[in-house]
CSV table of C-alpha atoms in Angstrom, one decimal:
chain,number,residue,atom,x,y,z
A,1077,UNK,CA,-0.1,-0.4,0.1
A,1078,UNK,CA,1.5,3.3,-1.2
A,1079,UNK,CA,0.4,6.5,0.7
A,1080,UNK,CA,1.6,10.0,-0.8
A,1081,UNK,CA,3.0,12.1,2.0
A,1082,UNK,CA,2.8,15.7,2.0
A,1083,UNK,CA,5.5,16.9,4.0
A,1084,UNK,CA,5.9,19.6,6.5
A,1085,UNK,CA,8.4,21.5,8.7
A,1086,UNK,CA,7.9,22.8,11.5
A,1087,UNK,CA,10.4,25.6,13.6
A,1088,UNK,CA,12.2,24.4,16.7
A,1089,UNK,CA,13.7,26.4,19.7
A,1090,UNK,CA,16.7,25.4,18.7
A,1091,UNK,CA,17.5,27.4,15.5
A,1092,UNK,CA,20.4,25.3,14.2
A,1093,UNK,CA,17.7,22.2,14.0
A,1094,UNK,CA,14.8,21.2,11.3
A,1095,UNK,CA,12.0,19.1,12.2
A,1096,UNK,CA,10.2,17.6,9.8
A,1097,UNK,CA,7.1,15.6,9.9
A,1098,UNK,CA,6.0,12.8,7.8
A,1099,UNK,CA,2.1,11.8,8.1
A,1100,UNK,CA,1.4,7.7,7.5
A,1101,UNK,CA,-2.0,6.1,6.8
A,1102,UNK,CA,-4.5,7.3,9.3
A,1103,UNK,CA,-5.2,4.8,12.2
A,1104,UNK,CA,-1.6,3.1,11.7
A,1105,UNK,CA,-0.7,4.2,14.9
A,1106,UNK,CA,3.0,4.2,14.9
A,1107,UNK,CA,5.0,3.0,17.9
A,1108,UNK,CA,8.5,2.6,17.5
A,1109,UNK,CA,10.8,3.3,14.3
A,1110,UNK,CA,14.0,2.0,13.0
A,1111,UNK,CA,16.2,4.3,10.4
A,1112,UNK,CA,17.5,1.6,7.8
A,1113,UNK,CA,20.8,1.6,6.0
A,1114,UNK,CA,19.6,2.1,2.4
A,1115,UNK,CA,18.0,5.7,4.4
A,1116,UNK,CA,14.3,4.1,4.5
A,1117,UNK,CA,12.8,4.5,8.0
A,1118,UNK,CA,10.5,1.5,9.1
A,1119,UNK,CA,8.1,1.9,12.1
A,1120,UNK,CA,5.7,-0.4,13.1
A,1121,UNK,CA,1.6,0.4,12.6
A,1122,UNK,CA,0.7,-1.0,16.0
A,1123,UNK,CA,-3.0,0.1,14.5
A,1124,UNK,CA,-2.9,-1.8,11.6
A,1125,UNK,CA,-1.0,-5.0,12.0
A,1126,UNK,CA,1.7,-3.9,9.8
A,1127,UNK,CA,5.6,-2.7,9.5
A,1128,UNK,CA,5.5,0.6,7.6
A,1129,UNK,CA,8.4,1.7,5.4
A,1130,UNK,CA,8.7,5.4,4.6
A,1131,UNK,CA,10.9,6.8,2.0
A,1132,UNK,CA,12.1,10.1,3.2
A,1133,UNK,CA,13.0,11.4,-0.2
A,1134,UNK,CA,9.7,10.9,-1.9
A,1135,UNK,CA,7.1,10.5,1.1
A,1136,UNK,CA,5.9,7.4,0.1
A,1137,UNK,CA,4.7,4.6,2.7
A,1138,UNK,CA,4.4,1.1,2.0
A,1139,UNK,CA,2.8,-1.5,4.6
A,1140,UNK,CA,3.9,-5.0,5.0
A,1141,UNK,CA,0.7,-6.4,7.2
A,1142,UNK,CA,1.5,-9.3,9.7
A,1143,UNK,CA,-1.9,-10.9,10.0
A,1144,UNK,CA,-4.9,-11.2,12.1
A,1145,UNK,CA,-4.1,-10.5,16.0
A,1146,UNK,CA,-0.8,-8.9,15.2
A,1147,UNK,CA,0.7,-5.7,17.5
A,1148,UNK,CA,3.9,-5.1,16.4
A,1149,UNK,CA,5.5,-3.0,19.5
A,1150,UNK,CA,9.6,-2.7,19.0
A,1151,UNK,CA,11.3,-2.8,15.5
A,1152,UNK,CA,15.2,-2.3,14.6
A,1153,UNK,CA,17.5,-3.4,12.0
A,1154,UNK,CA,19.8,-6.3,12.5
A,1155,UNK,CA,23.4,-7.2,11.8
A,1156,UNK,CA,21.7,-8.8,8.3
A,1157,UNK,CA,20.0,-5.4,7.6
A,1158,UNK,CA,16.6,-6.8,8.1
A,1159,UNK,CA,14.0,-5.3,10.2
A,1160,UNK,CA,13.2,-7.5,13.6
A,1161,UNK,CA,9.9,-6.8,15.0
A,1162,UNK,CA,8.5,-7.5,18.4
A,1163,UNK,CA,4.9,-8.5,18.1
A,1164,UNK,CA,3.1,-8.5,21.3
A,1165,UNK,CA,-0.4,-9.7,19.3
A,1166,UNK,CA,1.5,-12.6,17.3
A,1167,UNK,CA,3.6,-13.2,20.9
A,1168,UNK,CA,6.5,-13.8,18.4
A,1169,UNK,CA,9.5,-12.0,16.9
A,1170,UNK,CA,9.3,-11.3,13.1
A,1171,UNK,CA,11.9,-10.9,10.6
A,1172,UNK,CA,10.8,-8.9,7.7
A,1173,UNK,CA,13.8,-9.3,4.8
A,1174,UNK,CA,14.4,-5.8,3.4
A,1175,UNK,CA,14.8,-6.5,-0.1
A,1176,UNK,CA,11.7,-9.1,-0.5
A,1177,UNK,CA,9.9,-8.0,2.3
A,1178,UNK,CA,9.4,-11.5,3.2
A,1179,UNK,CA,8.0,-12.4,6.6
A,1180,UNK,CA,9.1,-14.5,9.1
A,1181,UNK,CA,8.1,-15.2,12.6
A,1182,UNK,CA,9.5,-17.4,15.7
A,1183,UNK,CA,6.9,-17.8,18.4
A,1184,UNK,CA,7.6,-18.0,21.9
A,1185,UNK,CA,7.9,-21.4,23.4
A,1186,UNK,CA,4.9,-23.1,24.7
A,1187,UNK,CA,4.0,-21.6,28.0
A,1188,UNK,CA,4.7,-18.1,27.7
A,1189,UNK,CA,1.8,-16.6,26.3
A,1190,UNK,CA,1.2,-13.6,25.6
A,1191,UNK,CA,4.2,-12.2,27.0
A,1192,UNK,CA,3.3,-8.8,25.9
A,1193,UNK,CA,6.4,-8.2,24.0
A,1194,UNK,CA,8.2,-4.8,23.9
A,1195,UNK,CA,11.5,-4.2,22.4
A,1196,UNK,CA,15.0,-5.7,21.1
A,1197,UNK,CA,18.5,-5.5,21.0
A,1198,UNK,CA,21.4,-7.5,19.3
A,1199,UNK,CA,24.3,-8.6,21.4
A,1200,UNK,CA,27.7,-8.9,19.6
A,1201,UNK,CA,27.2,-12.3,18.5
A,1202,UNK,CA,24.3,-11.6,16.4
A,1203,UNK,CA,21.7,-12.8,19.3
A,1204,UNK,CA,18.5,-10.8,19.8
A,1205,UNK,CA,17.6,-10.1,23.2
A,1206,UNK,CA,14.2,-9.0,24.0
A,1207,UNK,CA,11.9,-8.0,26.7
A,1208,UNK,CA,7.8,-8.5,27.8
A,1209,UNK,CA,6.0,-6.6,29.9
A,1210,UNK,CA,4.5,-9.3,31.7
A,1211,UNK,CA,7.3,-10.6,33.4
A,1212,UNK,CA,10.0,-12.0,30.9
A,1213,UNK,CA,13.0,-11.6,28.7
A,1214,UNK,CA,14.3,-13.6,26.0
A,1215,UNK,CA,16.9,-14.1,23.6
A,1216,UNK,CA,16.4,-15.4,19.6
A,1217,UNK,CA,19.4,-16.8,18.1
A,1218,UNK,CA,18.5,-16.3,14.2
A,1219,UNK,CA,21.4,-19.2,13.3
A,1220,UNK,CA,19.2,-22.0,14.5
A,1221,UNK,CA,15.9,-20.1,15.0
A,1222,UNK,CA,16.2,-21.0,19.0
A,1223,UNK,CA,14.0,-18.7,21.1
A,1224,UNK,CA,14.9,-19.1,24.9
A,1225,UNK,CA,12.7,-17.1,27.6
A,1226,UNK,CA,13.3,-16.7,31.3
A,1227,UNK,CA,11.4,-14.9,33.7
A,1228,UNK,CA,12.4,-11.9,34.9
A,1229,UNK,CA,13.6,-11.9,38.5
A,1230,UNK,CA,10.9,-9.4,40.3
A,1231,UNK,CA,8.2,-9.8,37.7
A,1232,UNK,CA,6.3,-7.7,35.4
A,1233,UNK,CA,7.9,-4.7,33.6
A,1234,UNK,CA,10.9,-5.6,31.4
A,1235,UNK,CA,10.4,-3.1,29.0
A,1236,UNK,CA,13.4,-1.0,27.1
A,1237,UNK,CA,16.4,-2.9,26.1
A,1238,UNK,CA,20.1,-1.7,24.9
A,1239,UNK,CA,23.2,-3.0,24.5
A,1240,UNK,CA,26.7,-1.0,25.2
A,1241,UNK,CA,29.8,-0.7,22.9
A,1242,UNK,CA,31.5,-3.5,24.5
A,1243,UNK,CA,28.4,-5.9,24.5
A,1244,UNK,CA,26.7,-5.9,27.5
A,1245,UNK,CA,23.2,-6.0,27.7
A,1246,UNK,CA,20.4,-4.2,30.0
A,1247,UNK,CA,16.7,-3.6,30.0
A,1248,UNK,CA,14.4,-1.5,31.8
A,1249,UNK,CA,11.4,-2.7,34.1
A,1250,UNK,CA,8.7,-0.1,33.9
A,1251,UNK,CA,6.5,-1.9,36.8
A,1252,UNK,CA,9.6,-3.2,38.5
A,1253,UNK,CA,11.2,0.3,38.8
A,1254,UNK,CA,15.0,-0.9,38.0
A,1255,UNK,CA,17.0,-1.6,35.0
A,1256,UNK,CA,19.1,-5.1,34.8
A,1257,UNK,CA,22.0,-6.5,33.8
A,1258,UNK,CA,21.6,-9.8,31.8
A,1259,UNK,CA,24.9,-12.6,32.0
A,1260,UNK,CA,25.1,-13.4,28.1
A,1261,UNK,CA,26.6,-16.8,28.9
A,1262,UNK,CA,23.8,-17.8,31.8
A,1263,UNK,CA,20.9,-15.5,30.9
A,1264,UNK,CA,20.6,-14.7,34.6
A,1265,UNK,CA,19.2,-11.2,35.0
A,1266,UNK,CA,21.1,-8.6,37.9
A,1267,UNK,CA,18.4,-6.1,38.8
A,1268,UNK,CA,20.2,-2.3,39.4
A,1269,UNK,CA,17.9,0.0,41.5
A,1270,UNK,CA,18.1,3.4,40.5
A,1271,UNK,CA,18.2,6.3,43.4
A,1272,UNK,CA,14.9,7.6,42.9
A,1273,UNK,CA,12.2,5.0,44.5
A,1274,UNK,CA,8.8,4.1,42.2
A,1275,UNK,CA,10.5,5.9,39.4
A,1276,UNK,CA,9.1,4.1,36.4
A,1277,UNK,CA,12.4,3.1,34.6
A,1278,UNK,CA,10.9,2.6,30.9
A,1279,UNK,CA,13.5,2.8,28.2
A,1280,UNK,CA,16.9,2.8,28.5
A,1281,UNK,CA,20.3,3.5,26.0
A,1282,UNK,CA,23.8,3.2,26.1
A,1283,UNK,CA,26.0,6.2,25.4
A,1284,UNK,CA,29.6,5.5,23.8
A,1285,UNK,CA,31.1,5.0,27.1
A,1286,UNK,CA,28.9,2.5,27.9
A,1287,UNK,CA,26.8,4.4,30.4
A,1288,UNK,CA,23.3,3.2,30.8
A,1289,UNK,CA,20.9,6.1,30.3
A,1290,UNK,CA,17.3,5.8,31.5
A,1291,UNK,CA,14.0,7.5,30.9
A,1292,UNK,CA,12.1,7.7,34.2
A,1293,UNK,CA,8.0,7.9,33.5
A,1294,UNK,CA,6.7,8.2,36.8
A,1295,UNK,CA,9.6,10.6,38.0
A,1296,UNK,CA,9.8,12.8,35.0
A,1297,UNK,CA,13.7,12.3,35.1
A,1298,UNK,CA,16.3,10.9,32.8
A,1299,UNK,CA,19.1,9.2,34.8
A,1300,UNK,CA,22.5,7.6,34.0
A,1301,UNK,CA,24.0,4.4,35.1
A,1302,UNK,CA,27.9,4.1,35.1
A,1303,UNK,CA,28.9,0.6,35.6
A,1304,UNK,CA,32.1,1.6,35.5
A,1305,UNK,CA,31.8,3.5,38.8
A,1306,UNK,CA,28.5,1.9,40.2
A,1307,UNK,CA,26.9,5.3,40.5
A,1308,UNK,CA,24.0,7.3,39.2
A,1309,UNK,CA,22.9,10.9,38.5
A,1310,UNK,CA,19.5,12.3,37.9
A,1311,UNK,CA,18.2,15.2,36.1
A,1312,UNK,CA,14.5,16.3,36.2
A,1313,UNK,CA,12.9,17.3,32.9
A,1314,UNK,CA,11.8,21.2,32.8
A,1315,UNK,CA,8.0,22.3,33.5
A,1316,UNK,CA,5.2,21.0,35.3
A,1317,UNK,CA,4.7,17.5,35.8
A,1318,UNK,CA,7.2,16.2,33.3
A,1319,UNK,CA,6.4,12.2,31.9
A,1320,UNK,CA,9.7,10.8,30.4
A,1321,UNK,CA,8.6,8.5,28.0
A,1322,UNK,CA,11.6,7.6,25.3
A,1323,UNK,CA,15.0,7.9,25.2
A,1324,UNK,CA,18.3,8.0,22.6
A,1325,UNK,CA,21.6,8.5,22.7
A,1326,UNK,CA,23.0,10.1,19.2
A,1327,UNK,CA,26.5,9.9,17.9
A,1328,UNK,CA,27.7,13.1,20.0
A,1329,UNK,CA,26.4,11.4,23.1
A,1330,UNK,CA,23.7,13.6,23.4
A,1331,UNK,CA,20.8,12.4,25.0
A,1332,UNK,CA,17.0,12.9,23.2
A,1333,UNK,CA,14.0,12.1,25.4
A,1334,UNK,CA,10.2,12.6,24.8
A,1335,UNK,CA,8.3,14.3,27.2
A,1336,UNK,CA,4.3,13.4,27.1
A,1337,UNK,CA,3.3,16.0,29.4
A,1338,UNK,CA,5.0,18.5,27.4
A,1339,UNK,CA,3.8,17.5,24.3
A,1340,UNK,CA,7.7,17.5,23.0
A,1341,UNK,CA,10.6,16.3,22.1
A,1342,UNK,CA,13.6,17.3,24.5
A,1343,UNK,CA,17.4,17.1,24.5
A,1344,UNK,CA,19.7,16.7,27.2
A,1345,UNK,CA,23.4,18.2,26.8
A,1346,UNK,CA,25.2,16.0,29.5
A,1347,UNK,CA,28.2,18.4,29.1
A,1348,UNK,CA,26.3,21.7,30.1
A,1349,UNK,CA,23.5,19.7,32.0
A,1350,UNK,CA,21.0,21.7,30.0
A,1351,UNK,CA,17.4,20.8,27.9
A,1352,UNK,CA,16.1,21.8,24.8
A,1353,UNK,CA,12.8,21.8,24.0
A,1354,UNK,CA,11.1,20.4,20.7
A,1355,UNK,CA,7.6,20.4,21.0
A,1356,UNK,CA,5.1,19.0,18.3
A,1357,UNK,CA,3.1,21.3,16.2
A,1358,UNK,CA,0.1,19.6,17.1
A,1359,UNK,CA,-1.7,18.2,20.1
A,1360,UNK,CA,-1.5,14.9,21.7
A,1361,UNK,CA,1.6,13.8,19.4
A,1362,UNK,CA,2.9,10.9,22.4
A,1363,UNK,CA,5.7,9.7,20.6
A,1364,UNK,CA,6.6,6.4,21.8
A,1365,UNK,CA,10.2,5.9,20.7
A,1366,UNK,CA,13.1,7.8,19.6
A,1367,UNK,CA,16.1,6.2,17.1
A,1368,UNK,CA,18.5,7.7,14.7
A,1369,UNK,CA,21.4,7.9,12.6
A,1370,UNK,CA,24.2,10.6,12.0
A,1371,UNK,CA,22.6,14.1,11.8
A,1372,UNK,CA,18.9,13.0,12.3
A,1373,UNK,CA,16.8,11.8,15.6
A,1374,UNK,CA,13.6,9.9,14.4
A,1375,UNK,CA,10.2,9.2,16.6
A,1376,UNK,CA,6.7,8.2,15.8
A,1377,UNK,CA,4.0,10.6,16.8
A,1378,UNK,CA,1.6,7.6,17.4
A,1379,UNK,CA,-1.4,10.4,18.3
A,1380,UNK,CA,-1.3,11.9,15.1
A,1381,UNK,CA,-0.1,9.1,12.7
A,1382,UNK,CA,3.3,10.8,11.8
A,1383,UNK,CA,6.8,10.2,11.6
A,1384,UNK,CA,9.2,13.2,13.0
A,1385,UNK,CA,12.7,13.9,12.3
A,1386,UNK,CA,14.8,16.0,13.9
A,1387,UNK,CA,17.7,17.2,11.5
A,1388,UNK,CA,20.4,18.0,14.0
A,1389,UNK,CA,23.9,20.0,13.4
A,1390,UNK,CA,26.0,17.2,12.1
A,1391,UNK,CA,23.9,16.7,9.1
A,1392,UNK,CA,24.3,20.1,7.8
């Protein structure tokens, strides 16, 4: 299905950046995004049980449907160049070939019905680690197709997940109010508690130094855990009642977040400890995830059926 997208631009508070919006089909409910090596951008069309693909040059959009019951949540690009999707409705990991758009599903093992799959991240050995909010995390080996699942040590909550440059894997537990480090050999997860109680750690992203940045939904904070020093730092987002949903760290180690309360994407500079805000030009944008490539930060406005990109200084 092709959708001729009308491109819109909006001014941001930081004058050196350009914000551009790309409409996607009404009802798509885009959730997560993943810029692809060929310049296109994948997104999960959660409202339509499909994976979308945007061509930013033309605005054209194509959907690959996954069938009845599909509710895709997360999408990332794997080492093989394919799109890998965590589909909560199908209770499966789904691979979409970038050339043929062929779909292959890897269901979770018996006994793990409706894990509420959320997000995934590849380790250095090419294995996909993933989370499920109903209290599991797991691993798929694409070489064999084998899927392993573990019960999270504190039950419900695993949500965001990230891999550090050295290859360590961490996940965030929204309901459990912690992050956890996974032992890649045994699969055992070890919880790490942030200093703020009941903070609602939602998503995580590693910077180039292997520090783990955390968006804290309940506390309205961004926090960072330094494994080398075993310490934490936290900063409150600006404004009244912030709600930090997504977090992404760009190639310059600038930290990007989404704030539902402010209806904005927010950039945090760890060097100056200052924030810059990029509010949406429409109400209730609800940007649920951020991802990027050099010079670009992408998000999915689930509330407006649009993708948004912020062109940063390094892209000019």
